[in-house]
Amino acid sequence: MSKALSNRINSLPVSQTLAMAAKARELKKQGKDIISLSLGEPDFNTPDFIKDAAIEAINQNYNSYTPVDGYVELKEAICTKFKRDNNLDYKPNQIVVSTGAKQSIANIAQVLLNPGDEVLLPAPYWVSYSAIATLCEAKFIEIPSSIDADFKITPEQLEAAITPKTKMVFFNSPNNPSGSIYSEKEYRALAKILENHPQIFILSDEIYEHINYGDKPFSFAAIESMYDRTITVNGLAKAFAMTGWRIGYIGAPDWIAKACTKMQGQITSGANCIAQRAAITAVSATPDKVQYMVDEFKSRRDIVLNLLGKIDGFKLNIPEGAFYVFPDISAFFGKTIRNKDIKNASDFSMLLLEEANVATVTGEAFGAPNCIRMSYAASELQLREAVKRIKEVLS
Ligand code: GLU
């Protein structure tokens, strides 16, 4: 029957993050003692003040269809948040609330990309960017970076990748999977290049905004010359430990917001009513309300960096945000470990799963074939145990 499937779905790769998480779950079910560092998901509970807002919404009988672009109170609260945290001026008609930031990104791609358009992806990039571009029959062009450049691209690289067919570039800071953060100065230098190419739209994915360990991330749309062609994507999943609630949103030029609403109106309608009511409380909260999680992530990051740094062959950068480490493990390529030939990052990730019972994600999925991604959104105990097992397998 699979022959009956469309070319569209046949050409779509499976999400490697979700596939690895599913595999880890399956192995656990079979009784294996798996430590899953695969999925990017806070291991905290949603804060009580947000849960209370959801319970109140249920009791107040919020059960009907929601406006396709989101409750107006939520859109207003998002505008206030954008001004407060990002110095961005958006009006409610520029906001679209979606079922997760992933849907926001898919909407934008669907409404802006035509077959054959080129989308620039500074690598490493989140797995679904390339897949979403492919779904639009656009061509994604990787701009490689390396751990020595802190996984950031230069203005010269950006310039060299642009062609008359370039329609979009995706930025993501703090970055999943590298944790790197572009400074205002670095972003302004990239913007200088884009100023000469007015046909290019910028998607700025800021979902990890609040999870940073140094300077506050800078929003690309805050560059005056970029505001009119930047779509700012954000959501509640990461900062508020609300992955399953599925609320994402954009701030965009109003004509793009309108197009996303039209798209969403035919595919999903408005996002979940209870989650949206709770989201009003979440986005209205100042970032200090969730600082305890960020502090904990920072302490785990330091532990993991310290422990992994003691394993020969692991080359690390210091991630300034998000909750991943992204070591370059290419030193193991060409070796045979526990009778397994390690030809690439996928082999290495498989080795860790099968021999150490530790689930990670291959860097190949993120356009960085020398690396693997390990999430440290797990308990300190699990992290210590995971690194201990990895060390044993490699020694
Ligand atoms: N964004 C998270 C990750 O990268 C969740 C899984 C996904 O949607 O890819 O692990």
mmCIF file of C-alpha atoms and ligand atoms in Angstrom:
data_model
loop_
_atom_site.group_PDB
_atom_site.id
_atom_site.type_symbol
_atom_site.label_atom_id
_atom_site.label_comp_id
_atom_site.label_asym_id
_atom_site.label_seq_id
_atom_site.Cartn_x
_atom_site.Cartn_y
_atom_site.Cartn_z
ATOM 1 C CA MET A 1 0.000 0.000 0.000
ATOM 2 C CA SER A 2 2.916 2.370 0.655
ATOM 3 C CA LYS A 3 3.144 2.788 -3.118
ATOM 4 C CA ALA A 4 -0.111 4.705 -2.869
ATOM 5 C CA LEU A 5 1.470 7.380 -0.711
ATOM 6 C CA SER A 6 2.092 10.772 -2.250
ATOM 7 C CA ASN A 7 5.493 11.895 -3.485
ATOM 8 C CA ARG A 8 5.204 14.611 -0.872
ATOM 9 C CA ILE A 9 5.181 12.229 2.082
ATOM 10 C CA ASN A 10 7.638 9.838 0.466
ATOM 11 C CA SER A 11 10.174 12.644 0.112
ATOM 12 C CA LEU A 12 9.735 13.772 3.716
ATOM 13 C CA PRO A 13 12.337 12.460 6.172
ATOM 14 C CA VAL A 14 11.223 11.234 9.584
ATOM 15 C CA SER A 15 11.986 13.685 12.414
ATOM 16 C CA GLN A 16 15.199 12.280 13.921
ATOM 17 C CA THR A 17 14.597 13.889 17.309
ATOM 18 C CA LEU A 18 11.161 12.327 17.633
ATOM 19 C CA ALA A 19 12.327 9.022 16.122
ATOM 20 C CA MET A 20 15.160 8.690 18.622
ATOM 21 C CA ALA A 21 12.847 9.597 21.510
ATOM 22 C CA ALA A 22 10.359 6.960 20.324
ATOM 23 C CA LYS A 23 13.126 4.379 20.033
ATOM 24 C CA ALA A 24 14.312 5.168 23.578
ATOM 25 C CA ARG A 25 10.753 4.838 24.889
ATOM 26 C CA GLU A 26 10.326 1.510 23.092
ATOM 27 C CA LEU A 27 13.581 0.113 24.519
ATOM 28 C CA LYS A 28 12.569 1.254 28.006
ATOM 29 C CA LYS A 29 9.270 -0.558 27.588
ATOM 30 C CA GLN A 30 11.228 -3.696 26.771
ATOM 31 C CA GLY A 31 12.929 -3.339 30.146
ATOM 32 C CA LYS A 32 16.203 -1.709 29.062
ATOM 33 C CA ASP A 33 17.654 0.868 31.402
ATOM 34 C CA ILE A 34 17.828 3.660 28.822
ATOM 35 C CA ILE A 35 18.852 7.199 29.682
ATOM 36 C CA SER A 36 17.286 9.390 27.054
ATOM 37 C CA LEU A 37 19.197 12.541 26.223
ATOM 38 C CA SER A 38 17.527 12.678 22.843
ATOM 39 C CA LEU A 39 14.489 14.912 23.125
ATOM 40 C CA GLY A 40 14.712 18.633 23.790
ATOM 41 C CA GLU A 41 12.171 18.815 26.542
ATOM 42 C CA PRO A 42 12.433 20.391 30.003
ATOM 43 C CA ASP A 43 12.071 17.779 32.741
ATOM 44 C CA PHE A 44 10.273 20.285 35.000
ATOM 45 C CA ASN A 45 6.566 20.490 35.701
ATOM 46 C CA THR A 46 4.637 23.390 34.213
ATOM 47 C CA PRO A 47 4.669 26.086 36.939
ATOM 48 C CA ASP A 48 1.611 26.043 39.242
ATOM 49 C CA PHE A 49 0.506 29.572 38.383
ATOM 50 C CA ILE A 50 0.085 28.506 34.754
ATOM 51 C CA LYS A 51 -1.661 25.247 35.634
ATOM 52 C CA ASP A 52 -4.071 27.209 37.848
ATOM 53 C CA ALA A 53 -4.954 29.467 34.918
ATOM 54 C CA ALA A 54 -5.760 26.395 32.813
ATOM 55 C CA ILE A 55 -7.950 24.895 35.543
ATOM 56 C CA GLU A 56 -9.786 28.184 35.888
ATOM 57 C CA ALA A 57 -10.344 28.269 32.116
ATOM 58 C CA ILE A 58 -11.898 24.795 32.217
ATOM 59 C CA ASN A 59 -14.171 25.841 35.070
ATOM 60 C CA GLN A 60 -15.132 28.982 33.209
ATOM 61 C CA ASN A 61 -16.243 26.774 30.320
ATOM 62 C CA TYR A 62 -13.736 27.751 27.714
ATOM 63 C CA ASN A 63 -14.638 24.942 25.400
ATOM 64 C CA SER A 64 -15.595 26.466 22.055
ATOM 65 C CA TYR A 65 -13.634 26.946 18.861
ATOM 66 C CA THR A 66 -11.089 29.698 19.269
ATOM 67 C CA PRO A 67 -10.414 32.525 16.791
ATOM 68 C CA VAL A 68 -8.131 31.070 14.101
ATOM 69 C CA ASP A 69 -5.305 33.498 14.925
ATOM 70 C CA GLY A 70 -5.744 33.261 18.709
ATOM 71 C CA TYR A 71 -7.746 34.963 21.475
ATOM 72 C CA VAL A 72 -7.362 38.722 21.260
ATOM 73 C CA GLU A 73 -6.350 38.869 24.966
ATOM 74 C CA LEU A 74 -3.525 36.438 24.225
ATOM 75 C CA LYS A 75 -2.403 38.387 21.175
ATOM 76 C CA GLU A 76 -2.373 41.575 23.248
ATOM 77 C CA ALA A 77 -0.348 39.857 25.965
ATOM 78 C CA ILE A 78 2.113 38.640 23.299
ATOM 79 C CA CYS A 79 2.497 42.219 22.002
ATOM 80 C CA THR A 80 3.283 43.375 25.550
ATOM 81 C CA LYS A 81 5.811 40.529 25.891
ATOM 82 C CA PHE A 82 7.493 41.447 22.595
ATOM 83 C CA LYS A 83 7.882 45.043 23.780
ATOM 84 C CA ARG A 84 9.050 44.030 27.267
ATOM 85 C CA ASP A 85 11.586 41.355 26.315
ATOM 86 C CA ASN A 86 12.572 42.154 22.734
ATOM 87 C CA ASN A 87 11.927 45.855 22.219
ATOM 88 C CA LEU A 88 9.688 44.908 19.297
ATOM 89 C CA ASP A 89 6.526 46.797 18.398
ATOM 90 C CA TYR A 90 3.841 44.466 17.151
ATOM 91 C CA LYS A 91 0.101 45.047 17.023
ATOM 92 C CA PRO A 92 -2.404 42.216 17.586
ATOM 93 C CA ASN A 93 -3.077 41.986 13.828
ATOM 94 C CA GLN A 94 0.596 41.004 13.412
ATOM 95 C CA ILE A 95 0.327 38.069 15.811
ATOM 96 C CA VAL A 96 -0.795 34.521 14.979
ATOM 97 C CA VAL A 97 -1.060 31.900 17.706
ATOM 98 C CA SER A 98 -0.515 28.314 16.551
ATOM 99 C CA THR A 99 -0.403 24.745 17.777
ATOM 100 C CA GLY A 100 3.277 24.980 18.672
ATOM 101 C CA ALA A 101 6.155 26.925 17.143
ATOM 102 C CA LYS A 102 6.612 24.047 14.694
ATOM 103 C CA GLN A 103 3.245 24.870 13.156
ATOM 104 C CA SER A 104 4.159 28.564 13.116
ATOM 105 C CA ILE A 105 7.285 27.722 11.098
ATOM 106 C CA ALA A 106 5.366 25.410 8.758
ATOM 107 C CA ASN A 107 2.765 28.138 8.181
ATOM 108 C CA ILE A 108 5.394 30.701 7.272
ATOM 109 C CA ALA A 109 7.136 28.331 4.880
ATOM 110 C CA GLN A 110 3.830 27.407 3.254
ATOM 111 C CA VAL A 111 2.789 30.996 2.697
ATOM 112 C CA LEU A 112 6.151 32.328 1.457
ATOM 113 C CA LEU A 113 7.859 29.526 -0.462
ATOM 114 C CA ASN A 114 7.241 28.445 -4.028
ATOM 115 C CA PRO A 115 8.717 25.313 -5.616
ATOM 116 C CA GLY A 116 12.340 25.956 -6.536
ATOM 117 C CA ASP A 117 12.860 28.792 -4.037
ATOM 118 C CA GLU A 118 16.022 28.523 -1.997
ATOM 119 C CA VAL A 119 16.079 28.614 1.797
ATOM 120 C CA LEU A 120 19.373 29.272 3.545
ATOM 121 C CA LEU A 121 19.970 27.223 6.664
ATOM 122 C CA PRO A 122 23.016 28.120 8.735
ATOM 123 C CA ALA A 123 24.160 24.728 10.023
ATOM 124 C CA PRO A 124 23.721 23.249 12.505
ATOM 125 C CA TYR A 125 19.972 23.785 12.269
ATOM 126 C CA TRP A 126 16.949 22.198 13.873
ATOM 127 C CA VAL A 127 15.868 19.013 12.071
ATOM 128 C CA SER A 128 12.461 20.203 10.959
ATOM 129 C CA TYR A 129 13.608 23.332 9.098
ATOM 130 C CA SER A 130 14.951 21.346 6.167
ATOM 131 C CA ALA A 131 11.978 18.988 6.159
ATOM 132 C CA ILE A 132 9.497 21.877 6.192
ATOM 133 C CA ALA A 133 11.313 23.516 3.272
ATOM 134 C CA THR A 134 11.261 20.201 1.393
ATOM 135 C CA LEU A 135 7.526 19.918 2.002
ATOM 136 C CA CYS A 136 7.143 23.253 0.183
ATOM 137 C CA GLU A 137 9.226 21.877 -2.712
ATOM 138 C CA ALA A 138 11.814 24.519 -1.914
ATOM 139 C CA LYS A 139 15.505 23.754 -1.920
ATOM 140 C CA PHE A 140 17.379 24.127 1.348
ATOM 141 C CA ILE A 141 20.978 25.295 1.160
ATOM 142 C CA GLU A 142 23.192 24.589 4.148
ATOM 143 C CA ILE A 143 25.733 27.193 5.219
ATOM 144 C CA PRO A 144 28.254 25.157 7.173
ATOM 145 C CA SER A 145 29.912 26.282 10.386
ATOM 146 C CA SER A 146 32.279 24.520 12.743
ATOM 147 C CA ILE A 147 32.833 24.135 16.428
ATOM 148 C CA ASP A 148 35.920 26.351 16.099
ATOM 149 C CA ALA A 149 33.665 29.185 14.889
ATOM 150 C CA ASP A 150 31.308 28.507 17.823
ATOM 151 C CA PHE A 151 28.888 27.137 15.221
ATOM 152 C CA LYS A 152 28.147 30.587 13.804
ATOM 153 C CA ILE A 153 28.301 31.749 10.197
ATOM 154 C CA THR A 154 30.053 34.871 8.952
ATOM 155 C CA PRO A 155 28.607 37.663 6.761
ATOM 156 C CA GLU A 156 30.946 36.511 3.967
ATOM 157 C CA GLN A 157 29.476 33.010 4.098
ATOM 158 C CA LEU A 158 25.958 34.404 4.006
ATOM 159 C CA GLU A 159 26.776 36.612 1.012
ATOM 160 C CA ALA A 160 28.352 33.692 -0.847
ATOM 161 C CA ALA A 161 25.259 31.505 -0.356
ATOM 162 C CA ILE A 162 22.772 34.032 -1.740
ATOM 163 C CA THR A 163 21.509 33.543 -5.303
ATOM 164 C CA PRO A 164 18.665 35.208 -7.233
ATOM 165 C CA LYS A 165 16.512 32.272 -6.076
ATOM 166 C CA THR A 166 17.092 32.845 -2.355
ATOM 167 C CA LYS A 167 13.755 33.587 -0.719
ATOM 168 C CA MET A 168 14.355 32.979 2.971
ATOM 169 C CA VAL A 169 17.004 32.530 5.621
ATOM 170 C CA PHE A 170 16.318 30.821 8.959
ATOM 171 C CA PHE A 171 18.103 32.112 12.057
ATOM 172 C CA ASN A 172 17.831 30.440 15.438
ATOM 173 C CA SER A 173 19.470 31.967 18.491
ATOM 174 C CA PRO A 174 19.938 30.475 21.060
ATOM 175 C CA ASN A 175 20.500 27.634 18.659
ATOM 176 C CA ASN A 176 19.177 24.105 18.751
ATOM 177 C CA PRO A 177 21.401 22.024 18.676
ATOM 178 C CA SER A 178 24.583 24.064 19.360
ATOM 179 C CA GLY A 179 23.383 26.424 22.102
ATOM 180 C CA SER A 180 25.221 29.290 20.387
ATOM 181 C CA ILE A 181 23.854 32.817 20.613
ATOM 182 C CA TYR A 182 24.442 35.542 18.029
ATOM 183 C CA SER A 183 25.330 38.873 19.606
ATOM 184 C CA GLU A 184 23.632 42.064 18.442
ATOM 185 C CA LYS A 185 26.853 42.996 16.649
ATOM 186 C CA GLU A 186 27.022 39.665 14.827
ATOM 187 C CA TYR A 187 23.359 39.894 13.810
ATOM 188 C CA ARG A 188 23.811 43.470 12.584
ATOM 189 C CA ALA A 189 26.732 42.357 10.413
ATOM 190 C CA LEU A 190 24.544 39.638 8.832
ATOM 191 C CA ALA A 191 21.730 42.160 8.374
ATOM 192 C CA LYS A 192 24.108 44.449 6.458
ATOM 193 C CA ILE A 193 24.402 41.715 3.814
ATOM 194 C CA LEU A 194 20.651 41.169 3.699
ATOM 195 C CA GLU A 195 20.054 44.888 3.206
ATOM 196 C CA ASN A 196 21.423 44.432 -0.312
ATOM 197 C CA HIS A 197 18.979 41.604 -1.048
ATOM 198 C CA PRO A 198 15.463 42.912 -0.422
ATOM 199 C CA GLN A 199 13.793 39.746 -1.791
ATOM 200 C CA ILE A 200 14.952 37.672 1.205
ATOM 201 C CA PHE A 201 12.711 37.089 4.218
ATOM 202 C CA ILE A 202 14.116 36.173 7.591
ATOM 203 C CA LEU A 203 12.615 33.657 9.972
ATOM 204 C CA SER A 204 14.011 34.257 13.445
ATOM 205 C CA ASP A 205 13.259 31.323 15.726
ATOM 206 C CA GLU A 206 13.590 32.561 19.313
ATOM 207 C CA ILE A 207 11.996 29.636 21.150
ATOM 208 C CA TYR A 208 15.020 29.265 23.505
ATOM 209 C CA GLU A 209 15.140 32.993 24.248
ATOM 210 C CA HIS A 210 14.744 32.733 28.020
ATOM 211 C CA ILE A 211 17.143 29.816 28.394
ATOM 212 C CA ASN A 212 20.417 31.695 28.232
ATOM 213 C CA TYR A 213 23.406 31.850 30.541
ATOM 214 C CA GLY A 214 24.954 35.185 29.742
ATOM 215 C CA ASP A 215 23.876 38.104 27.641
ATOM 216 C CA LYS A 216 20.221 38.287 26.721
ATOM 217 C CA PRO A 217 19.678 37.124 23.119
ATOM 218 C CA PHE A 218 18.981 39.860 20.577
ATOM 219 C CA SER A 219 15.911 39.712 18.316
ATOM 220 C CA PHE A 220 16.686 39.983 14.619
ATOM 221 C CA ALA A 221 13.533 42.025 13.933
ATOM 222 C CA ALA A 222 14.857 44.710 16.311
ATOM 223 C CA ILE A 223 17.200 45.750 13.471
ATOM 224 C CA GLU A 224 15.216 48.589 11.905
ATOM 225 C CA SER A 225 15.998 47.655 8.291
ATOM 226 C CA MET A 226 14.972 44.030 8.889
ATOM 227 C CA TYR A 227 11.675 44.521 10.755
ATOM 228 C CA ASP A 228 9.490 44.575 7.626
ATOM 229 C CA ARG A 229 10.754 41.229 6.365
ATOM 230 C CA THR A 230 11.423 39.319 9.540
ATOM 231 C CA ILE A 231 9.041 36.855 11.116
ATOM 232 C CA THR A 232 9.740 36.333 14.793
ATOM 233 C CA VAL A 233 8.797 32.862 16.030
ATOM 234 C CA ASN A 234 8.418 31.977 19.678
ATOM 235 C CA GLY A 235 6.374 29.701 21.916
ATOM 236 C CA LEU A 236 5.825 28.462 25.432
ATOM 237 C CA ALA A 237 7.275 24.959 25.279
ATOM 238 C CA LYS A 238 10.832 25.493 26.400
ATOM 239 C CA ALA A 239 10.862 28.411 28.842
ATOM 240 C CA PHE A 240 7.664 27.434 30.655
ATOM 241 C CA ALA A 241 8.020 23.638 30.506
ATOM 242 C CA MET A 242 4.883 23.419 28.368
ATOM 243 C CA THR A 243 5.971 21.203 25.477
ATOM 244 C CA GLY A 244 2.748 19.210 25.384
ATOM 245 C CA TRP A 245 0.468 22.233 25.609
ATOM 246 C CA ARG A 246 1.362 23.134 22.029
ATOM 247 C CA ILE A 247 1.288 26.910 21.885
ATOM 248 C CA GLY A 248 3.554 28.805 19.505
ATOM 249 C CA TYR A 249 3.195 32.251 17.995
ATOM 250 C CA ILE A 250 4.632 34.685 15.479
ATOM 251 C CA GLY A 251 5.070 38.415 15.206
ATOM 252 C CA ALA A 252 5.164 39.342 11.518
ATOM 253 C CA PRO A 253 4.267 41.931 8.909
ATOM 254 C CA ASP A 254 0.452 42.015 8.930
ATOM 255 C CA TRP A 255 0.109 40.613 5.384
ATOM 256 C CA ILE A 256 2.157 37.561 6.369
ATOM 257 C CA ALA A 257 0.163 37.135 9.580
ATOM 258 C CA LYS A 258 -3.033 37.274 7.535
ATOM 259 C CA ALA A 259 -1.742 34.621 5.133
ATOM 260 C CA CYS A 260 -0.737 32.342 8.042
ATOM 261 C CA THR A 261 -4.218 32.737 9.505
ATOM 262 C CA LYS A 262 -5.732 31.748 6.159
ATOM 263 C CA MET A 263 -3.472 28.682 6.017
ATOM 264 C CA GLN A 264 -4.251 27.673 9.579
ATOM 265 C CA GLY A 265 -7.971 28.221 8.979
ATOM 266 C CA GLN A 266 -7.925 25.416 6.424
ATOM 267 C CA ILE A 267 -5.713 23.013 8.307
ATOM 268 C CA THR A 268 -6.138 23.150 12.084
ATOM 269 C CA SER A 269 -8.315 26.172 13.025
ATOM 270 C CA GLY A 270 -7.373 28.042 16.204
ATOM 271 C CA ALA A 271 -5.107 26.488 18.836
ATOM 272 C CA ASN A 272 -6.509 24.720 21.903
ATOM 273 C CA CYS A 273 -8.747 26.933 24.065
ATOM 274 C CA ILE A 274 -7.472 25.887 27.521
ATOM 275 C CA ALA A 275 -3.821 26.070 26.506
ATOM 276 C CA GLN A 276 -4.394 29.553 25.058
ATOM 277 C CA ARG A 277 -6.016 30.834 28.281
ATOM 278 C CA ALA A 278 -3.085 29.465 30.277
ATOM 279 C CA ALA A 279 -0.729 31.048 27.743
ATOM 280 C CA ILE A 280 -2.075 34.507 28.604
ATOM 281 C CA THR A 281 -0.798 33.977 32.153
ATOM 282 C CA ALA A 282 2.494 32.470 30.949
ATOM 283 C CA VAL A 283 3.497 35.197 28.488
ATOM 284 C CA SER A 284 2.435 37.899 30.933
ATOM 285 C CA ALA A 285 4.870 36.531 33.523
ATOM 286 C CA THR A 286 8.280 38.189 33.588
ATOM 287 C CA PRO A 287 11.216 35.860 32.813
ATOM 288 C CA ASP A 288 12.352 35.887 36.466
ATOM 289 C CA LYS A 289 9.400 33.577 37.247
ATOM 290 C CA VAL A 290 11.145 30.772 35.374
ATOM 291 C CA GLN A 291 14.710 31.676 36.285
ATOM 292 C CA TYR A 292 14.920 28.695 38.697
ATOM 293 C CA MET A 293 14.763 26.344 35.707
ATOM 294 C CA VAL A 294 17.392 28.312 33.805
ATOM 295 C CA ASP A 295 19.693 28.246 36.851
ATOM 296 C CA GLU A 296 19.284 24.507 37.080
ATOM 297 C CA PHE A 297 20.005 24.047 33.364
ATOM 298 C CA LYS A 298 23.143 26.121 33.722
ATOM 299 C CA SER A 299 24.400 24.035 36.589
ATOM 300 C CA ARG A 300 23.743 20.830 34.602
ATOM 301 C CA ARG A 301 25.448 22.287 31.547
ATOM 302 C CA ASP A 302 28.560 22.946 33.600
ATOM 303 C CA ILE A 303 28.524 19.423 35.034
ATOM 304 C CA VAL A 304 28.110 17.811 31.609
ATOM 305 C CA LEU A 305 30.805 19.978 30.001
ATOM 306 C CA ASN A 306 33.186 19.161 32.795
ATOM 307 C CA LEU A 307 32.539 15.401 32.624
ATOM 308 C CA LEU A 308 32.517 15.112 28.833
ATOM 309 C CA GLY A 309 35.630 17.267 28.655
ATOM 310 C CA LYS A 310 37.487 14.439 30.386
ATOM 311 C CA ILE A 311 36.698 11.965 27.603
ATOM 312 C CA ASP A 312 39.381 11.856 24.923
ATOM 313 C CA GLY A 313 37.908 12.562 21.496
ATOM 314 C CA PHE A 314 35.043 14.789 22.663
ATOM 315 C CA LYS A 315 35.544 18.317 21.383
ATOM 316 C CA LEU A 316 33.185 20.813 22.988
ATOM 317 C CA ASN A 317 32.122 24.419 22.682
ATOM 318 C CA ILE A 318 30.480 26.248 25.568
ATOM 319 C CA PRO A 319 26.788 26.570 24.744
ATOM 320 C CA GLU A 320 25.451 29.933 25.904
ATOM 321 C CA GLY A 321 21.813 28.923 25.779
ATOM 322 C CA ALA A 322 19.205 26.177 25.174
ATOM 323 C CA PHE A 323 19.829 22.822 26.886
ATOM 324 C CA TYR A 324 22.033 20.847 24.547
ATOM 325 C CA VAL A 325 25.685 20.051 24.190
ATOM 326 C CA PHE A 326 26.831 19.355 20.663
ATOM 327 C CA PRO A 327 30.252 17.716 20.814
ATOM 328 C CA ASP A 328 32.328 17.087 17.722
ATOM 329 C CA ILE A 329 33.073 13.359 17.924
ATOM 330 C CA SER A 330 34.747 12.943 14.536
ATOM 331 C CA ALA A 331 37.900 11.732 16.322
ATOM 332 C CA PHE A 332 36.138 8.351 16.635
ATOM 333 C CA PHE A 333 35.438 7.977 12.902
ATOM 334 C CA GLY A 334 37.374 5.088 11.392
ATOM 335 C CA LYS A 335 37.671 3.271 14.734
ATOM 336 C CA THR A 336 36.137 -0.026 15.748
ATOM 337 C CA ILE A 337 34.569 0.019 19.196
ATOM 338 C CA ARG A 338 32.950 -3.068 20.727
ATOM 339 C CA ASN A 339 33.105 -4.692 17.303
ATOM 340 C CA LYS A 340 31.236 -1.843 15.702
ATOM 341 C CA ASP A 341 32.752 0.205 12.886
ATOM 342 C CA ILE A 342 32.254 3.884 13.518
ATOM 343 C CA LYS A 343 32.055 5.516 10.126
ATOM 344 C CA ASN A 344 29.970 8.555 11.029
ATOM 345 C CA ALA A 345 27.961 10.319 13.733
ATOM 346 C CA SER A 346 24.950 8.053 13.240
ATOM 347 C CA ASP A 347 27.116 4.972 13.924
ATOM 348 C CA PHE A 348 28.472 6.693 17.014
ATOM 349 C CA SER A 349 25.020 7.621 18.280
ATOM 350 C CA MET A 350 23.878 4.010 17.675
ATOM 351 C CA LEU A 351 26.915 2.718 19.563
ATOM 352 C CA LEU A 352 25.962 4.841 22.565
ATOM 353 C CA LEU A 353 22.399 3.590 22.417
ATOM 354 C CA GLU A 354 23.230 -0.089 22.036
ATOM 355 C CA GLU A 355 26.312 -0.342 24.248
ATOM 356 C CA ALA A 356 25.788 2.429 26.829
ATOM 357 C CA ASN A 357 21.996 2.566 26.804
ATOM 358 C CA VAL A 358 22.219 6.309 26.259
ATOM 359 C CA ALA A 359 20.027 7.911 23.589
ATOM 360 C CA THR A 360 21.441 10.921 21.709
ATOM 361 C CA VAL A 361 20.707 12.378 18.268
ATOM 362 C CA THR A 362 23.124 12.216 15.349
ATOM 363 C CA GLY A 363 24.446 15.555 14.103
ATOM 364 C CA GLU A 364 23.656 14.443 10.561
ATOM 365 C CA ALA A 365 20.036 15.296 11.302
ATOM 366 C CA PHE A 366 21.113 18.877 12.036
ATOM 367 C CA GLY A 367 23.417 19.333 9.042
ATOM 368 C CA ALA A 368 26.535 18.826 11.188
ATOM 369 C CA PRO A 369 27.853 15.333 10.439
ATOM 370 C CA ASN A 370 30.807 15.501 12.866
ATOM 371 C CA CYS A 371 28.666 15.963 15.966
ATOM 372 C CA ILE A 372 26.039 14.395 18.168
ATOM 373 C CA ARG A 373 23.416 16.219 20.234
ATOM 374 C CA MET A 374 22.899 15.446 23.887
ATOM 375 C CA SER A 375 20.133 17.163 25.827
ATOM 376 C CA TYR A 376 20.950 17.984 29.428
ATOM 377 C CA ALA A 377 17.299 18.532 30.313
ATOM 378 C CA ALA A 378 17.607 15.447 32.519
ATOM 379 C CA SER A 379 18.382 14.982 36.218
ATOM 380 C CA GLU A 380 21.929 15.443 37.452
ATOM 381 C CA LEU A 381 21.949 11.799 38.508
ATOM 382 C CA GLN A 382 20.986 10.642 35.024
ATOM 383 C CA LEU A 383 23.513 12.939 33.392
ATOM 384 C CA ARG A 384 26.355 11.687 35.581
ATOM 385 C CA GLU A 385 25.366 8.076 34.978
ATOM 386 C CA ALA A 386 25.058 8.661 31.202
ATOM 387 C CA VAL A 387 28.541 10.136 30.906
ATOM 388 C CA LYS A 388 29.961 7.352 33.092
ATOM 389 C CA ARG A 389 28.483 4.712 30.779
ATOM 390 C CA ILE A 390 29.716 6.524 27.671
ATOM 391 C CA LYS A 391 33.212 6.707 29.130
ATOM 392 C CA GLU A 392 33.172 2.969 29.866
ATOM 393 C CA VAL A 393 32.147 2.094 26.329
ATOM 394 C CA LEU A 394 34.816 4.301 24.807
ATOM 395 C CA SER A 395 37.669 3.313 27.065
HETATM 396 N N1 GLU B 1 12.450 20.742 19.509
HETATM 397 C C1 GLU B 1 12.718 19.595 20.313
HETATM 398 C C2 GLU B 1 13.984 18.908 19.889
HETATM 399 O O1 GLU B 1 14.701 19.397 19.046
HETATM 400 C C3 GLU B 1 11.515 18.700 20.341
HETATM 401 C C4 GLU B 1 11.422 17.655 19.304
HETATM 402 C C5 GLU B 1 11.132 18.180 17.964
HETATM 403 O O2 GLU B 1 10.036 18.672 17.745
HETATM 404 O O3 GLU B 1 12.042 18.122 17.148
HETATM 405 O O4 GLU B 1 14.304 17.890 20.438
#
